[in-house]
PDB file of C-alpha atoms in Angstrom:
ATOM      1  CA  UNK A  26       0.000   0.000   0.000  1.00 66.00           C
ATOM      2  CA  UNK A  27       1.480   3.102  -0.953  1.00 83.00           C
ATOM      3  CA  UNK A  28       1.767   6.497   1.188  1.00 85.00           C
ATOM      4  CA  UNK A  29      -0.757   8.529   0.996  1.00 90.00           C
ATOM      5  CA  UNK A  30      -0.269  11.930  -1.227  1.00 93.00           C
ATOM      6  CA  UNK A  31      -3.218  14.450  -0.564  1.00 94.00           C
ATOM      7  CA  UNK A  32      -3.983  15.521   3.060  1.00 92.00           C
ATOM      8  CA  UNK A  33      -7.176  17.377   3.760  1.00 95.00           C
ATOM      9  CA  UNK A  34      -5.630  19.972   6.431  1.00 94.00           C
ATOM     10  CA  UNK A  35      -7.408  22.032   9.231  1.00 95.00           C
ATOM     11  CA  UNK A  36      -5.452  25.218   9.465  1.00 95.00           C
ATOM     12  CA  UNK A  37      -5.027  27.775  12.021  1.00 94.00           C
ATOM     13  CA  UNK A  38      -6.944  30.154  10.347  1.00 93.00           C
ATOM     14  CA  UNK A  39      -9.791  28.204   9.768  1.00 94.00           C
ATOM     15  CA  UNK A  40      -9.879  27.025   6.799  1.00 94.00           C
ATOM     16  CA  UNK A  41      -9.821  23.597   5.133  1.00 96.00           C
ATOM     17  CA  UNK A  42      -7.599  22.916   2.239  1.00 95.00           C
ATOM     18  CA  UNK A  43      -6.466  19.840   0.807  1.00 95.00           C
ATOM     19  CA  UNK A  44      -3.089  20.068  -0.172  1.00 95.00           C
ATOM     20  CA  UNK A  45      -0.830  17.480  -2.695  1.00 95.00           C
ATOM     21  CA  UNK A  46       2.351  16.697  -1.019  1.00 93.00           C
ATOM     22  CA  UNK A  47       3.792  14.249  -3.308  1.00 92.00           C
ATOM     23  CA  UNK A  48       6.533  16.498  -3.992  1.00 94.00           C
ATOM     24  CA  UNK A  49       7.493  15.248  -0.895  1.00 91.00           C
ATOM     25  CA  UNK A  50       9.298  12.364   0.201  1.00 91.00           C
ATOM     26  CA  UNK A  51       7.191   9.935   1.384  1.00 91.00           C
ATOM     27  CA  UNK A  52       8.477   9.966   5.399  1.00 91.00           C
ATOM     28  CA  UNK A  53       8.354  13.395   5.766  1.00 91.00           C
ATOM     29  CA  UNK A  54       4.436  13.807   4.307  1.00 91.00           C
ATOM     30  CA  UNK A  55       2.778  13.100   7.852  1.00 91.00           C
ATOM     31  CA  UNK A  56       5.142  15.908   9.670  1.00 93.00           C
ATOM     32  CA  UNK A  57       4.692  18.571   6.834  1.00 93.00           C
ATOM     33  CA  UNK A  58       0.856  18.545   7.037  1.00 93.00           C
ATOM     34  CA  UNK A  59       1.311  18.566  10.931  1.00 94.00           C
ATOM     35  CA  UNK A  60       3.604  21.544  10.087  1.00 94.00           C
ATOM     36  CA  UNK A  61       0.913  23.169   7.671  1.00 95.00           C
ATOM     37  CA  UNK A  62      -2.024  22.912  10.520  1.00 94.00           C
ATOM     38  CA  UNK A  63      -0.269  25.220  12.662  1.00 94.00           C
ATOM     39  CA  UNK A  64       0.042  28.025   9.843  1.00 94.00           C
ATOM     40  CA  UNK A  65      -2.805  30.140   8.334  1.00 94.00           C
ATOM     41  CA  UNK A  66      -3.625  29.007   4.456  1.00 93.00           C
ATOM     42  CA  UNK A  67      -1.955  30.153   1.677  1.00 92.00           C
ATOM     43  CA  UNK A  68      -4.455  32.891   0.867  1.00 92.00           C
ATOM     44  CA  UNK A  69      -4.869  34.216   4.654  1.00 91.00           C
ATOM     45  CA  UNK A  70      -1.266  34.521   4.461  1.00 89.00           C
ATOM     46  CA  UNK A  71      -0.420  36.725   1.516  1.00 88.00           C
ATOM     47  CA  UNK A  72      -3.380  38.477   2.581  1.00 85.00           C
ATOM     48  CA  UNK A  73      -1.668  39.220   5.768  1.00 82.00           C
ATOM     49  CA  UNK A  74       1.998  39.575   4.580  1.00 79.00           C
ATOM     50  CA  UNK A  75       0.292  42.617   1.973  1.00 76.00           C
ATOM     51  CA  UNK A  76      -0.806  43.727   5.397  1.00 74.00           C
ATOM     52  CA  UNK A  77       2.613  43.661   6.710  1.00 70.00           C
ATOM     53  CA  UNK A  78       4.015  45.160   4.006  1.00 73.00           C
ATOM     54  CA  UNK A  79       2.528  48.278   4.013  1.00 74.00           C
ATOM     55  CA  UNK A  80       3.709  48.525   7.471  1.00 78.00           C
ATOM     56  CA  UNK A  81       7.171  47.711   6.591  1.00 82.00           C
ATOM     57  CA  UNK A  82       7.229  50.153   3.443  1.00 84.00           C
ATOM     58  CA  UNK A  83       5.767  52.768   6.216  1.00 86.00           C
ATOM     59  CA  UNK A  84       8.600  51.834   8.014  1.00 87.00           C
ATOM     60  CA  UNK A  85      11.083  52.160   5.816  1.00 90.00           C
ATOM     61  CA  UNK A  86      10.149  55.560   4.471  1.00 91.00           C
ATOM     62  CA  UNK A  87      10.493  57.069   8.005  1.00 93.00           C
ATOM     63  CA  UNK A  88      13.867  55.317   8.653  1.00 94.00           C
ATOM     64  CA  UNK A  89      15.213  56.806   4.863  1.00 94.00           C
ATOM     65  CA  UNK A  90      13.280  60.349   6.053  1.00 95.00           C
ATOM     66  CA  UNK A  91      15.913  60.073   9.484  1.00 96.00           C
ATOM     67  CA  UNK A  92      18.599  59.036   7.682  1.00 95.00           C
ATOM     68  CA  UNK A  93      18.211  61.513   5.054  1.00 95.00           C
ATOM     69  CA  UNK A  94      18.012  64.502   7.865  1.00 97.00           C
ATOM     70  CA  UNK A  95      21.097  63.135   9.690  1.00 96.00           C
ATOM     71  CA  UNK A  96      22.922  63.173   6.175  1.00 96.00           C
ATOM     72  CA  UNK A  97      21.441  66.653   5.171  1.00 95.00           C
ATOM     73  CA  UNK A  98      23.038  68.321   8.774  1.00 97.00           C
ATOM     74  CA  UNK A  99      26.546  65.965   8.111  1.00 96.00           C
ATOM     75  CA  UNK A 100      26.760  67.573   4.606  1.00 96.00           C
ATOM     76  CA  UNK A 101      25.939  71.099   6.078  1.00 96.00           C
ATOM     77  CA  UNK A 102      28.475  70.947   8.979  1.00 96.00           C
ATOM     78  CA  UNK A 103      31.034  69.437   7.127  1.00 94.00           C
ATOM     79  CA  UNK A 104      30.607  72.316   3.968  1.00 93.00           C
ATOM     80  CA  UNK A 105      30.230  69.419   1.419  1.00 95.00           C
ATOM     81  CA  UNK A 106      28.795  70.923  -1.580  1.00 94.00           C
ATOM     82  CA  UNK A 107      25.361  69.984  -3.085  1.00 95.00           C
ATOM     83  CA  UNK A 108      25.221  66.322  -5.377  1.00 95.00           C
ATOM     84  CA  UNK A 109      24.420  66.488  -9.217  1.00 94.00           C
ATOM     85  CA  UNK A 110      21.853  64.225 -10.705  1.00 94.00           C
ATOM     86  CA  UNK A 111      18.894  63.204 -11.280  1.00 95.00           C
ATOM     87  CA  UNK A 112      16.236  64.068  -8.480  1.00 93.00           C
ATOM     88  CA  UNK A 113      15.935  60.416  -7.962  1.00 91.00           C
ATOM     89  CA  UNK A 114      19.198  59.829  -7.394  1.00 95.00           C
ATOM     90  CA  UNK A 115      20.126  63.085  -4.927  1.00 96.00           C
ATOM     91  CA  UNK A 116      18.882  61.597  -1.451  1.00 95.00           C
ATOM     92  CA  UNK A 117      19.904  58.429  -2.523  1.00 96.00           C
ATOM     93  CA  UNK A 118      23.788  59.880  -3.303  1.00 96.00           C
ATOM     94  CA  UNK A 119      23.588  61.908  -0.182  1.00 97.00           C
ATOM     95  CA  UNK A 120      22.683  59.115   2.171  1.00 97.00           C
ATOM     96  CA  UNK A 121      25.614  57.381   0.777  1.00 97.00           C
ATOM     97  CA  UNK A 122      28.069  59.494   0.532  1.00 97.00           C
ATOM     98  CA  UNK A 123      27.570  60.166   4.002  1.00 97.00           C
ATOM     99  CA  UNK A 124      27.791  56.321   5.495  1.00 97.00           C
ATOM    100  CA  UNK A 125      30.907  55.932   3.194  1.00 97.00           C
ATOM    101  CA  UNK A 126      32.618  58.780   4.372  1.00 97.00           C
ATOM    102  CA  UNK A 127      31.581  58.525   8.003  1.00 96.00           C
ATOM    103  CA  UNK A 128      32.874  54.939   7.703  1.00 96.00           C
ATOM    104  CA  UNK A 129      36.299  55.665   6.294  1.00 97.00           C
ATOM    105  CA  UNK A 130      36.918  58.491   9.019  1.00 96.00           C
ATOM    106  CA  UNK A 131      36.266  55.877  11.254  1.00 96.00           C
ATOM    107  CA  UNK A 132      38.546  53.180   9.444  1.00 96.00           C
ATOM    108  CA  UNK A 133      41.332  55.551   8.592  1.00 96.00           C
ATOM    109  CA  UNK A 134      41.112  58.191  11.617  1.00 95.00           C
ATOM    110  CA  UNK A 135      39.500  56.633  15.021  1.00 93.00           C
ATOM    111  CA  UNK A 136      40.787  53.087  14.325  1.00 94.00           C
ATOM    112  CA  UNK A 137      43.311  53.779  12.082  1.00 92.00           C
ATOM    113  CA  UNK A 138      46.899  55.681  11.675  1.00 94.00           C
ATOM    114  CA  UNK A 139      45.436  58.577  10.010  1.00 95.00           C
ATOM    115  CA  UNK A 140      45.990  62.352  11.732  1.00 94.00           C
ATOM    116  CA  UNK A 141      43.333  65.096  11.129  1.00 94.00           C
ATOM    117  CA  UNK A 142      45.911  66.332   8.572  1.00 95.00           C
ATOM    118  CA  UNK A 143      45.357  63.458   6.622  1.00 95.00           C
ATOM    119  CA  UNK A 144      41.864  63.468   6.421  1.00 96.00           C
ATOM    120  CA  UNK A 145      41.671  67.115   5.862  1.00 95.00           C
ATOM    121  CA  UNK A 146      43.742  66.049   2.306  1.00 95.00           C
ATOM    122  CA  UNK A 147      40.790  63.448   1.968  1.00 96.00           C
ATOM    123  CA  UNK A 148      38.032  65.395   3.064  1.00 95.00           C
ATOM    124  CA  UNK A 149      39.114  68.050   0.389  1.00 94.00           C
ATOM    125  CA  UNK A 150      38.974  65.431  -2.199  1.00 94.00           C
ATOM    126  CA  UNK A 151      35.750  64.577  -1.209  1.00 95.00           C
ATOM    127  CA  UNK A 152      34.375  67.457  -1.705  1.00 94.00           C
ATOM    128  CA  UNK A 153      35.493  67.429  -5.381  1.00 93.00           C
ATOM    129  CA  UNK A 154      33.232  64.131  -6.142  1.00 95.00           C
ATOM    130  CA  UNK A 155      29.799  65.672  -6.906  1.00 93.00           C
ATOM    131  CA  UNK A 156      28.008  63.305  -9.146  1.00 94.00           C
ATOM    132  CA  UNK A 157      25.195  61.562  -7.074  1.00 95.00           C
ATOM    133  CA  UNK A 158      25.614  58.334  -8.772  1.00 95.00           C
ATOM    134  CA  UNK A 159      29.248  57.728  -7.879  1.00 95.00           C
ATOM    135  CA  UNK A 160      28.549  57.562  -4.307  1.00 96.00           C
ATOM    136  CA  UNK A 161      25.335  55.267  -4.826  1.00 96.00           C
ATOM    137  CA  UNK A 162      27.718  52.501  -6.892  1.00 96.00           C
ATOM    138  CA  UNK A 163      30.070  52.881  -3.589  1.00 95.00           C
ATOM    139  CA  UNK A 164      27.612  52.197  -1.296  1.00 94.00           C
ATOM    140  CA  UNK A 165      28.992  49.046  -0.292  1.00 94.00           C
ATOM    141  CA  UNK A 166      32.824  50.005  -0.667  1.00 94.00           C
ATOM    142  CA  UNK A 167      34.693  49.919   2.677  1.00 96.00           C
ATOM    143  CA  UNK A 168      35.445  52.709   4.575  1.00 94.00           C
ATOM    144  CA  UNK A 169      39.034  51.891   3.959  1.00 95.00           C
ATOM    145  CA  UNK A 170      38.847  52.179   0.160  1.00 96.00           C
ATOM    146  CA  UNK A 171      37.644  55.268  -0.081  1.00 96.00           C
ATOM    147  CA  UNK A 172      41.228  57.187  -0.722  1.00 96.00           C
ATOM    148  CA  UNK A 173      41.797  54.354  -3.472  1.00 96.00           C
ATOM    149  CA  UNK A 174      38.138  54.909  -4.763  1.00 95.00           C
ATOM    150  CA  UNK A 175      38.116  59.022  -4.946  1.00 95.00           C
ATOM    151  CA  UNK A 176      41.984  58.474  -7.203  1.00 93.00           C
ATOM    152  CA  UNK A 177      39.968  56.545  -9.213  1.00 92.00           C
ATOM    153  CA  UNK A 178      36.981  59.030  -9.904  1.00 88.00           C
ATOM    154  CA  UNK A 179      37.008  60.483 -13.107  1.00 86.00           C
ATOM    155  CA  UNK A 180      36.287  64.321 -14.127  1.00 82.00           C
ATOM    156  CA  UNK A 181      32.877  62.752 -15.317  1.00 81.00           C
ATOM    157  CA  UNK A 182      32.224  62.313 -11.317  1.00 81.00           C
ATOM    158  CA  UNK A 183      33.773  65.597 -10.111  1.00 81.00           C
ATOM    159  CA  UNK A 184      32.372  69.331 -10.723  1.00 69.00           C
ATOM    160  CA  UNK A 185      33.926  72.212 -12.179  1.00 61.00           C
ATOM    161  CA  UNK A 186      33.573  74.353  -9.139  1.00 57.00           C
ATOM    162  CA  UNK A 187      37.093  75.347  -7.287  1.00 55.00           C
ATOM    163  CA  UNK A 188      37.344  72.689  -4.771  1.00 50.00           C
ATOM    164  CA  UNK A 189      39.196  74.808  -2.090  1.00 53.00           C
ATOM    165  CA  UNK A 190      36.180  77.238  -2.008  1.00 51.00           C
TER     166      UNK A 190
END
């Protein structure tokens, strides 16, 4: 007699569904349905993860609105100049350019060998790399990098303005 394939399941929710678990090897069948009536169905749950999701993308928009306002006042004290791009891209580049350079100060400078004359060199080179999208395709660099990175920046990535204000 073979194992059986289609279980009738009970699940938390409520509802009744009879699910096909032949996909499955046959000694693990009996412990996945057991598994399955201790979850809401399949349509309960997207219907409550689209729930969820609004919740997260709320969220998210207030935790990019904080970040945003802590990299607006970084840019500000720090005299970095405005990012060019597209709009999309501006609070994007900002936010980035921020975590990258607040990482390599920390890298180079709190944990590193740098002195504040060293990163004052940096810092002025920083200031030359205006293009919004150069700092969003460093996002992930390391902090560490980011004196190798802005020698590599081209004069497509850095403004015409005089750097030394």
């Amino acid at each position: 007699m073979a194992v059986r394939t289609t279980w009738k399941i009970a699940h938390s929710c409520g509802h009744e569904v009879t699910h096909n678990l032949s996909d499955r090897p046959a000694d693990r069948r009996a412990g996945f349905a057991r598994w399955l009536e201790g979850r809401d169905c399949t349509d309960c749950w997207k219907a409550a993860r689209d729930l969820d999701t609004k919740s997260k993308e709320a969220w998210i928009a207030a935790k990019r609105a904080e970040e945003q306002q802590v990299a607006a006042e970084w840019a500000e004290q720090f005299d970095m100049p405005p990012l060019d791009g597209p709009e999309k891209a501006l609070a994007w580049g900002e936010r980035s350019r921020h975590q990258l350079v607040t990482a390599a100060y920390s890298a180079l400078v709190s944990d590193g060998t740098w002195d504040e004359a060293d990163w004052a060199v940096l810092e002025d080179k920083i200031r030359t790399v205006d293009r919004a999208g150069w700092w969003i395709d460093q996002r992930d660099a390391e902090g560490s990098d980011l004196p190798e990175l802005l020698d590599a920046a081209t004069s497509d990535d850095t403004g015409t303005e005089n750097p030394f204000r």
